[in-house]
Amino acid sequence: MADSNTRTQRPLSPHLQIYRPMLTMMMSIVHRATGAALYFGTLLVIWWLVALAAGPDHFSYVQDIAGSWFGRLVLFGYTWALVHHALGGLRHLVWDTGRGFDLELVEWMARLNLAGSVVITVVIWLIGYSAMGGL
Amino acid sequence: MSLRTPMSKVRGLGSAKSGAEHFWRQRVTAIANIPLMILFVAVLVSNLGGNHASVTASIGSPMIAILFLLIICSAVYHMYLGMQVIIEDYVHGEGLKIVCILGNIFFAVVIGLAGAFSILKLSFGS
Ligand code: HEM
């Protein structure tokens, strides 16, 4: 933790609105946003586990909320955030090896990340719905 | 000429006083999270539509209970490390920053323990 109380006049780098929005930059922001969303989503996962351990009444209470249209919406968002963040994390891990910085490749990895997150999320939900006996 | 003291150069831990440790642990947990999250989603999907007894039997069975304990360790540590970086990036007042860092630690510990306890209870029975 650097000390941030030093109020001397330091040069500032240009802030966000100076830059033209680009896919790669949005993806960087979304990786952080999905990470933060998953942080709070973990609370829901643990809530579900605690309810399961607490017994049938608690469990069916939580299951009803999860199964409502609002619950499903949140869970769909959670699924997408997880898949998007996982794919984004893979990109980070590739960069960590020092590879994948070619600009055209970076652009393609970003597109694949975005498209992949949507496709995989929808596939997971289709499997889920078909496991439950159709839509 | 460098302004760093010889001692700080030898230690090589930089201004965070912990070197690349935080970064490295974020990567270790990130790599662990990939297979763990795939299995996590698979287990949840396979339990869709189940009732309390069947889901308890599934999550409490040894292999899945161990899997879920691993998931809790890796994911909770990973999200704790990640949130600390977010806090350090955006919260600048020294007081509020400490409050947020503490809140992050407490949140992770409570969440992790509650999850681990639940898994163990499901597995070992009431
Ligand atoms: C599924 C596999 C996952 C992979 C491969 C992964 C990978 C990563 C990587 C590489 C980073 C560092 C990004 C950076 O240095 O800028 C990161 C950050 C983060 N991750 Fe994950 N992660 C995964 C799952 C999760 C889960 C399940 C959670 C929450 C429960 C989570 C929460 C976070 C948070 C809060 C950050 C900080 C974001 C930031 O600094 O911008 N991640 N993740």
mmCIF file of C-alpha atoms and ligand atoms in Angstrom:
data_model
loop_
_atom_site.group_PDB
_atom_site.id
_atom_site.type_symbol
_atom_site.label_atom_id
_atom_site.label_comp_id
_atom_site.label_asym_id
_atom_site.label_seq_id
_atom_site.Cartn_x
_atom_site.Cartn_y
_atom_site.Cartn_z
ATOM 1 C CA MET A 1 0.000 0.000 0.000
ATOM 2 C CA ALA A 2 1.593 3.231 -1.116
ATOM 3 C CA ASP A 3 0.988 6.276 1.026
ATOM 4 C CA SER A 4 -1.587 8.382 -0.757
ATOM 5 C CA ASN A 5 -1.681 11.292 1.648
ATOM 6 C CA THR A 6 1.109 13.107 -0.108
ATOM 7 C CA ARG A 7 -0.763 16.039 -1.549
ATOM 8 C CA THR A 8 2.077 17.421 -3.645
ATOM 9 C CA GLN A 9 1.407 18.523 -7.201
ATOM 10 C CA ARG A 10 2.230 15.517 -9.274
ATOM 11 C CA PRO A 11 1.702 15.194 -13.017
ATOM 12 C CA LEU A 12 -1.553 13.391 -13.796
ATOM 13 C CA SER A 13 -2.063 10.986 -16.617
ATOM 14 C CA PRO A 14 -5.067 11.714 -18.861
ATOM 15 C CA HIS A 15 -8.259 10.250 -17.471
ATOM 16 C CA LEU A 16 -10.695 7.828 -19.103
ATOM 17 C CA GLN A 17 -12.786 10.294 -21.096
ATOM 18 C CA ILE A 18 -9.700 11.451 -23.005
ATOM 19 C CA TYR A 19 -9.460 8.167 -24.847
ATOM 20 C CA ARG A 20 -11.567 6.899 -27.714
ATOM 21 C CA PRO A 21 -13.469 3.856 -26.438
ATOM 22 C CA MET A 22 -11.944 0.678 -27.813
ATOM 23 C CA LEU A 23 -12.964 -2.937 -27.523
ATOM 24 C CA THR A 24 -9.801 -3.955 -25.687
ATOM 25 C CA MET A 25 -10.236 -1.170 -23.179
ATOM 26 C CA MET A 26 -13.890 -2.055 -22.568
ATOM 27 C CA MET A 27 -12.870 -5.683 -22.084
ATOM 28 C CA SER A 28 -10.320 -4.666 -19.485
ATOM 29 C CA ILE A 29 -12.984 -2.745 -17.584
ATOM 30 C CA VAL A 30 -15.458 -5.603 -17.911
ATOM 31 C CA HIS A 31 -12.907 -8.082 -16.577
ATOM 32 C CA ARG A 32 -12.644 -6.006 -13.432
ATOM 33 C CA ALA A 33 -16.408 -5.443 -13.245
ATOM 34 C CA THR A 34 -17.156 -9.150 -13.623
ATOM 35 C CA GLY A 35 -14.523 -9.943 -10.990
ATOM 36 C CA ALA A 36 -16.262 -7.567 -8.586
ATOM 37 C CA ALA A 37 -19.688 -8.948 -9.502
ATOM 38 C CA LEU A 38 -18.483 -12.500 -8.861
ATOM 39 C CA TYR A 39 -17.143 -11.344 -5.499
ATOM 40 C CA PHE A 40 -20.682 -10.536 -4.417
ATOM 41 C CA GLY A 41 -22.085 -13.480 -6.343
ATOM 42 C CA THR A 42 -20.033 -15.724 -4.059
ATOM 43 C CA LEU A 43 -22.266 -14.503 -1.259
ATOM 44 C CA LEU A 44 -25.234 -16.047 -3.110
ATOM 45 C CA VAL A 45 -23.406 -19.338 -3.632
ATOM 46 C CA ILE A 46 -22.554 -19.535 0.071
ATOM 47 C CA TRP A 47 -26.107 -18.551 1.018
ATOM 48 C CA TRP A 48 -27.342 -21.485 -1.049
ATOM 49 C CA LEU A 49 -24.844 -23.881 0.580
ATOM 50 C CA VAL A 50 -25.694 -22.704 4.098
ATOM 51 C CA ALA A 51 -29.421 -23.071 3.346
ATOM 52 C CA LEU A 52 -28.800 -26.573 2.026
ATOM 53 C CA ALA A 53 -26.951 -27.458 5.223
ATOM 54 C CA ALA A 54 -29.635 -25.804 7.367
ATOM 55 C CA GLY A 55 -32.375 -28.162 6.211
ATOM 56 C CA PRO A 56 -35.286 -28.658 3.793
ATOM 57 C CA ASP A 57 -37.269 -25.560 4.826
ATOM 58 C CA HIS A 58 -34.419 -23.103 4.403
ATOM 59 C CA PHE A 59 -33.389 -24.840 1.236
ATOM 60 C CA SER A 60 -36.787 -24.662 -0.448
ATOM 61 C CA TYR A 61 -37.034 -20.996 0.560
ATOM 62 C CA VAL A 62 -33.776 -20.199 -1.240
ATOM 63 C CA GLN A 63 -34.624 -22.488 -4.163
ATOM 64 C CA ASP A 64 -37.902 -20.618 -4.672
ATOM 65 C CA ILE A 65 -36.098 -17.294 -4.827
ATOM 66 C CA ALA A 66 -33.458 -18.730 -7.172
ATOM 67 C CA GLY A 67 -36.175 -20.191 -9.393
ATOM 68 C CA SER A 68 -38.236 -17.004 -9.664
ATOM 69 C CA TRP A 69 -37.847 -14.901 -12.803
ATOM 70 C CA PHE A 70 -35.720 -12.442 -10.885
ATOM 71 C CA GLY A 71 -33.576 -15.215 -9.416
ATOM 72 C CA ARG A 72 -33.052 -16.685 -12.850
ATOM 73 C CA LEU A 73 -32.090 -13.288 -14.227
ATOM 74 C CA VAL A 74 -29.452 -12.880 -11.512
ATOM 75 C CA LEU A 75 -28.194 -16.420 -12.062
ATOM 76 C CA PHE A 76 -28.004 -15.864 -15.801
ATOM 77 C CA GLY A 77 -25.984 -12.709 -15.180
ATOM 78 C CA TYR A 78 -23.789 -14.630 -12.742
ATOM 79 C CA THR A 79 -23.175 -17.363 -15.316
ATOM 80 C CA TRP A 80 -22.201 -14.826 -17.948
ATOM 81 C CA ALA A 81 -19.934 -12.926 -15.557
ATOM 82 C CA LEU A 82 -18.216 -16.176 -14.565
ATOM 83 C CA VAL A 83 -17.670 -17.329 -18.142
ATOM 84 C CA HIS A 84 -16.578 -13.901 -19.333
ATOM 85 C CA HIS A 85 -14.175 -13.473 -16.424
ATOM 86 C CA ALA A 86 -12.770 -16.978 -16.869
ATOM 87 C CA LEU A 87 -12.077 -16.380 -20.571
ATOM 88 C CA GLY A 88 -10.681 -12.930 -19.776
ATOM 89 C CA GLY A 89 -8.511 -14.559 -17.122
ATOM 90 C CA LEU A 90 -7.195 -16.966 -19.756
ATOM 91 C CA ARG A 91 -6.172 -13.981 -21.884
ATOM 92 C CA HIS A 92 -4.342 -12.543 -18.885
ATOM 93 C CA LEU A 93 -2.552 -15.829 -18.301
ATOM 94 C CA VAL A 94 -1.443 -15.907 -21.952
ATOM 95 C CA TRP A 95 -0.100 -12.353 -21.660
ATOM 96 C CA ASP A 96 1.690 -13.323 -18.447
ATOM 97 C CA THR A 97 3.848 -15.707 -20.475
ATOM 98 C CA GLY A 98 4.935 -12.724 -22.562
ATOM 99 C CA ARG A 99 2.974 -13.861 -25.582
ATOM 100 C CA GLY A 100 -0.100 -12.565 -27.395
ATOM 101 C CA PHE A 101 0.735 -8.868 -27.610
ATOM 102 C CA ASP A 102 0.510 -8.600 -31.384
ATOM 103 C CA LEU A 103 -2.169 -5.936 -31.874
ATOM 104 C CA GLU A 104 -4.239 -7.856 -34.368
ATOM 105 C CA LEU A 105 -4.153 -10.921 -32.131
ATOM 106 C CA VAL A 106 -5.104 -8.840 -29.084
ATOM 107 C CA GLU A 107 -8.130 -7.568 -30.977
ATOM 108 C CA TRP A 108 -9.122 -11.101 -31.958
ATOM 109 C CA MET A 109 -8.702 -12.461 -28.458
ATOM 110 C CA ALA A 110 -11.007 -9.713 -27.218
ATOM 111 C CA ARG A 111 -13.670 -10.604 -29.805
ATOM 112 C CA LEU A 112 -13.362 -14.306 -29.077
ATOM 113 C CA ASN A 113 -13.671 -13.575 -25.375
ATOM 114 C CA LEU A 114 -16.863 -11.604 -25.862
ATOM 115 C CA ALA A 115 -18.502 -13.962 -28.357
ATOM 116 C CA GLY A 116 -17.353 -17.015 -26.426
ATOM 117 C CA SER A 117 -18.810 -15.734 -23.178
ATOM 118 C CA VAL A 118 -22.241 -15.294 -24.755
ATOM 119 C CA VAL A 119 -22.193 -18.619 -26.598
ATOM 120 C CA ILE A 120 -20.960 -20.653 -23.615
ATOM 121 C CA THR A 121 -23.444 -18.999 -21.254
ATOM 122 C CA VAL A 122 -26.357 -19.753 -23.562
ATOM 123 C CA VAL A 123 -25.168 -23.342 -24.033
ATOM 124 C CA ILE A 124 -24.935 -23.858 -20.256
ATOM 125 C CA TRP A 125 -28.503 -22.575 -19.855
ATOM 126 C CA LEU A 126 -29.808 -24.686 -22.706
ATOM 127 C CA ILE A 127 -28.271 -27.756 -21.093
ATOM 128 C CA GLY A 128 -29.787 -26.682 -17.793
ATOM 129 C CA TYR A 129 -33.258 -26.211 -19.202
ATOM 130 C CA SER A 130 -33.164 -29.459 -21.127
ATOM 131 C CA ALA A 131 -31.991 -31.262 -17.974
ATOM 132 C CA MET A 132 -35.065 -29.866 -16.244
ATOM 133 C CA GLY A 133 -37.304 -31.181 -18.979
ATOM 134 C CA GLY A 134 -37.387 -28.464 -21.594
ATOM 135 C CA LEU A 135 -38.157 -24.762 -21.689
ATOM 136 C CA MET B 1 22.475 6.567 -9.460
ATOM 137 C CA SER B 2 19.609 4.931 -7.645
ATOM 138 C CA LEU B 3 17.812 6.328 -4.644
ATOM 139 C CA ARG B 4 17.053 2.881 -3.278
ATOM 140 C CA THR B 5 18.956 1.728 -0.242
ATOM 141 C CA PRO B 6 21.224 -1.283 -0.661
ATOM 142 C CA MET B 7 19.026 -3.188 1.787
ATOM 143 C CA SER B 8 15.856 -2.554 -0.232
ATOM 144 C CA LYS B 9 17.667 -3.705 -3.376
ATOM 145 C CA VAL B 10 18.749 -6.913 -1.727
ATOM 146 C CA ARG B 11 15.281 -7.612 -0.419
ATOM 147 C CA GLY B 12 13.741 -6.774 -3.779
ATOM 148 C CA LEU B 13 10.284 -6.387 -2.324
ATOM 149 C CA GLY B 14 9.422 -2.946 -3.718
ATOM 150 C CA SER B 15 7.019 -0.413 -2.258
ATOM 151 C CA ALA B 16 4.325 -2.972 -1.459
ATOM 152 C CA LYS B 17 6.866 -4.736 0.830
ATOM 153 C CA SER B 18 5.750 -8.087 -0.479
ATOM 154 C CA GLY B 19 7.341 -8.278 -3.924
ATOM 155 C CA ALA B 20 5.409 -10.195 -6.553
ATOM 156 C CA GLU B 21 3.762 -12.473 -4.005
ATOM 157 C CA HIS B 22 0.285 -10.987 -4.393
ATOM 158 C CA PHE B 23 0.478 -11.092 -8.175
ATOM 159 C CA TRP B 24 1.773 -14.661 -8.107
ATOM 160 C CA ARG B 25 -0.955 -15.934 -5.777
ATOM 161 C CA GLN B 26 -3.592 -14.278 -7.957
ATOM 162 C CA ARG B 27 -2.206 -16.303 -10.895
ATOM 163 C CA VAL B 28 -1.970 -19.575 -8.942
ATOM 164 C CA THR B 29 -5.594 -19.285 -7.856
ATOM 165 C CA ALA B 30 -6.631 -18.150 -11.355
ATOM 166 C CA ILE B 31 -5.128 -21.298 -12.882
ATOM 167 C CA ALA B 32 -6.714 -23.477 -10.199
ATOM 168 C CA ASN B 33 -10.046 -21.755 -10.766
ATOM 169 C CA ILE B 34 -10.284 -22.835 -14.416
ATOM 170 C CA PRO B 35 -10.885 -26.576 -13.871
ATOM 171 C CA LEU B 36 -12.619 -25.910 -10.549
ATOM 172 C CA MET B 37 -15.186 -23.544 -12.066
ATOM 173 C CA ILE B 38 -15.922 -25.917 -14.964
ATOM 174 C CA LEU B 39 -16.656 -28.695 -12.453
ATOM 175 C CA PHE B 40 -18.585 -26.268 -10.239
ATOM 176 C CA VAL B 41 -20.968 -25.367 -13.068
ATOM 177 C CA ALA B 42 -21.271 -29.033 -14.063
ATOM 178 C CA VAL B 43 -22.229 -30.083 -10.521
ATOM 179 C CA LEU B 44 -24.767 -27.281 -10.184
ATOM 180 C CA VAL B 45 -26.360 -28.037 -13.553
ATOM 181 C CA SER B 46 -26.542 -31.737 -12.722
ATOM 182 C CA ASN B 47 -28.404 -30.851 -9.512
ATOM 183 C CA LEU B 48 -31.015 -28.690 -11.226
ATOM 184 C CA GLY B 49 -34.535 -29.659 -10.246
ATOM 185 C CA GLY B 50 -33.284 -31.818 -7.383
ATOM 186 C CA ASN B 51 -34.896 -31.822 -3.950
ATOM 187 C CA HIS B 52 -33.220 -31.314 -0.590
ATOM 188 C CA ALA B 53 -32.384 -34.982 -0.102
ATOM 189 C CA SER B 54 -30.916 -35.528 -3.542
ATOM 190 C CA VAL B 55 -28.886 -32.297 -3.546
ATOM 191 C CA THR B 56 -27.573 -33.039 -0.049
ATOM 192 C CA ALA B 57 -26.530 -36.520 -1.164
ATOM 193 C CA SER B 58 -24.808 -35.077 -4.222
ATOM 194 C CA ILE B 59 -22.925 -32.152 -2.628
ATOM 195 C CA GLY B 60 -22.159 -34.190 0.491
ATOM 196 C CA SER B 61 -20.695 -37.170 -1.368
ATOM 197 C CA PRO B 62 -16.931 -37.383 -0.728
ATOM 198 C CA MET B 63 -15.646 -36.449 -4.184
ATOM 199 C CA ILE B 64 -17.970 -33.504 -4.621
ATOM 200 C CA ALA B 65 -17.490 -32.317 -1.049
ATOM 201 C CA ILE B 66 -13.725 -32.299 -1.566
ATOM 202 C CA LEU B 67 -14.214 -30.507 -4.875
ATOM 203 C CA PHE B 68 -16.370 -27.853 -3.225
ATOM 204 C CA LEU B 69 -13.861 -27.346 -0.409
ATOM 205 C CA LEU B 70 -11.165 -26.786 -3.033
ATOM 206 C CA ILE B 71 -13.453 -24.400 -4.902
ATOM 207 C CA ILE B 72 -14.084 -22.398 -1.752
ATOM 208 C CA CYS B 73 -10.365 -22.174 -0.905
ATOM 209 C CA SER B 74 -9.267 -21.159 -4.371
ATOM 210 C CA ALA B 75 -12.145 -18.873 -5.359
ATOM 211 C CA VAL B 76 -12.381 -17.070 -2.028
ATOM 212 C CA TYR B 77 -8.634 -16.463 -1.851
ATOM 213 C CA HIS B 78 -8.628 -15.318 -5.491
ATOM 214 C CA MET B 79 -11.506 -12.899 -5.039
ATOM 215 C CA TYR B 80 -9.959 -11.575 -1.829
ATOM 216 C CA LEU B 81 -6.682 -10.843 -3.616
ATOM 217 C CA GLY B 82 -8.510 -9.267 -6.553
ATOM 218 C CA MET B 83 -10.704 -7.048 -4.419
ATOM 219 C CA GLN B 84 -7.680 -5.773 -2.537
ATOM 220 C CA VAL B 85 -6.185 -4.524 -5.806
ATOM 221 C CA ILE B 86 -9.474 -2.855 -6.739
ATOM 222 C CA ILE B 87 -9.613 -1.126 -3.341
ATOM 223 C CA GLU B 88 -6.013 0.046 -3.629
ATOM 224 C CA ASP B 89 -6.739 1.450 -7.079
ATOM 225 C CA TYR B 90 -9.866 3.420 -6.232
ATOM 226 C CA VAL B 91 -9.946 4.187 -2.509
ATOM 227 C CA HIS B 92 -7.413 6.884 -1.738
ATOM 228 C CA GLY B 93 -8.242 8.250 1.707
ATOM 229 C CA GLU B 94 -5.957 6.430 4.112
ATOM 230 C CA GLY B 95 -8.687 5.828 6.707
ATOM 231 C CA LEU B 96 -11.361 4.583 4.332
ATOM 232 C CA LYS B 97 -8.787 2.438 2.567
ATOM 233 C CA ILE B 98 -7.919 0.628 5.806
ATOM 234 C CA VAL B 99 -11.628 0.125 6.530
ATOM 235 C CA CYS B 100 -12.161 -1.361 3.073
ATOM 236 C CA ILE B 101 -9.093 -3.609 3.292
ATOM 237 C CA LEU B 102 -10.278 -4.886 6.684
ATOM 238 C CA GLY B 103 -13.811 -5.353 5.376
ATOM 239 C CA ASN B 104 -12.427 -7.381 2.497
ATOM 240 C CA ILE B 105 -10.469 -9.638 4.852
ATOM 241 C CA PHE B 106 -13.467 -10.186 7.150
ATOM 242 C CA PHE B 107 -15.833 -10.801 4.243
ATOM 243 C CA ALA B 108 -13.519 -13.428 2.743
ATOM 244 C CA VAL B 109 -12.946 -15.215 6.051
ATOM 245 C CA VAL B 110 -16.637 -15.295 7.006
ATOM 246 C CA ILE B 111 -17.741 -16.405 3.544
ATOM 247 C CA GLY B 112 -15.029 -19.048 3.310
ATOM 248 C CA LEU B 113 -15.692 -20.513 6.745
ATOM 249 C CA ALA B 114 -19.471 -20.503 6.310
ATOM 250 C CA GLY B 115 -19.078 -22.337 3.011
ATOM 251 C CA ALA B 116 -16.560 -24.857 4.347
ATOM 252 C CA PHE B 117 -18.671 -25.536 7.434
ATOM 253 C CA SER B 118 -21.765 -26.152 5.315
ATOM 254 C CA ILE B 119 -19.954 -28.596 3.072
ATOM 255 C CA LEU B 120 -18.581 -30.510 6.039
ATOM 256 C CA LYS B 121 -21.991 -30.637 7.682
ATOM 257 C CA LEU B 122 -23.594 -31.936 4.482
ATOM 258 C CA SER B 123 -20.886 -34.533 4.206
ATOM 259 C CA PHE B 124 -20.646 -35.723 7.811
ATOM 260 C CA GLY B 125 -24.397 -35.535 8.421
ATOM 261 C CA SER B 126 -26.347 -33.472 10.893
HETATM 262 C C1 HEM C 1 -12.828 -19.147 -13.535
HETATM 263 C C2 HEM C 1 -11.582 -18.922 -13.593
HETATM 264 C C3 HEM C 1 -10.949 -17.570 -13.260
HETATM 265 C C4 HEM C 1 -9.837 -17.114 -13.858
HETATM 266 C C5 HEM C 1 -9.031 -17.803 -14.946
HETATM 267 C C6 HEM C 1 -9.548 -15.812 -13.287
HETATM 268 C C7 HEM C 1 -8.461 -15.036 -13.623
HETATM 269 C C8 HEM C 1 -8.159 -13.809 -13.110
HETATM 270 C C9 HEM C 1 -6.954 -13.071 -13.355
HETATM 271 C C10 HEM C 1 -5.803 -13.526 -14.250
HETATM 272 C C11 HEM C 1 -7.038 -11.900 -12.674
HETATM 273 C C12 HEM C 1 -6.012 -10.783 -12.632
HETATM 274 C C13 HEM C 1 -6.368 -9.706 -13.601
HETATM 275 C C14 HEM C 1 -5.401 -8.570 -13.581
HETATM 276 O O1 HEM C 1 -4.251 -8.746 -13.136
HETATM 277 O O2 HEM C 1 -5.773 -7.466 -14.026
HETATM 278 C C15 HEM C 1 -8.304 -11.899 -11.980
HETATM 279 C C16 HEM C 1 -8.773 -10.883 -11.197
HETATM 280 C C17 HEM C 1 -9.900 -10.972 -10.398
HETATM 281 N N1 HEM C 1 -10.737 -12.055 -10.249
HETATM 282 FE FE1 HEM C 1 -10.618 -13.761 -11.280
HETATM 283 N N2 HEM C 1 -10.494 -15.503 -12.341
HETATM 284 C C18 HEM C 1 -11.377 -16.566 -12.278
HETATM 285 C C19 HEM C 1 -12.458 -16.673 -11.432
HETATM 286 C C20 HEM C 1 -12.851 -15.723 -10.510
HETATM 287 C C21 HEM C 1 -13.919 -15.878 -9.551
HETATM 288 C C22 HEM C 1 -14.779 -17.127 -9.405
HETATM 289 C C23 HEM C 1 -13.985 -14.701 -8.831
HETATM 290 C C24 HEM C 1 -14.888 -14.317 -7.701
HETATM 291 C C25 HEM C 1 -15.440 -15.127 -6.867
HETATM 292 C C26 HEM C 1 -12.965 -13.818 -9.346
HETATM 293 C C27 HEM C 1 -12.722 -12.532 -8.889
HETATM 294 C C28 HEM C 1 -11.717 -11.721 -9.326
HETATM 295 C C29 HEM C 1 -11.509 -10.363 -8.883
HETATM 296 C C30 HEM C 1 -12.356 -9.589 -7.859
HETATM 297 C C31 HEM C 1 -10.381 -9.886 -9.572
HETATM 298 C C32 HEM C 1 -9.754 -8.493 -9.506
HETATM 299 C C33 HEM C 1 -10.119 -7.746 -10.769
HETATM 300 C C34 HEM C 1 -9.138 -6.678 -11.143
HETATM 301 O O3 HEM C 1 -8.118 -6.472 -10.470
HETATM 302 O O4 HEM C 1 -9.383 -6.026 -12.165
HETATM 303 N N3 HEM C 1 -12.289 -14.472 -10.360
HETATM 304 N N4 HEM C 1 -8.976 -13.095 -12.249
#
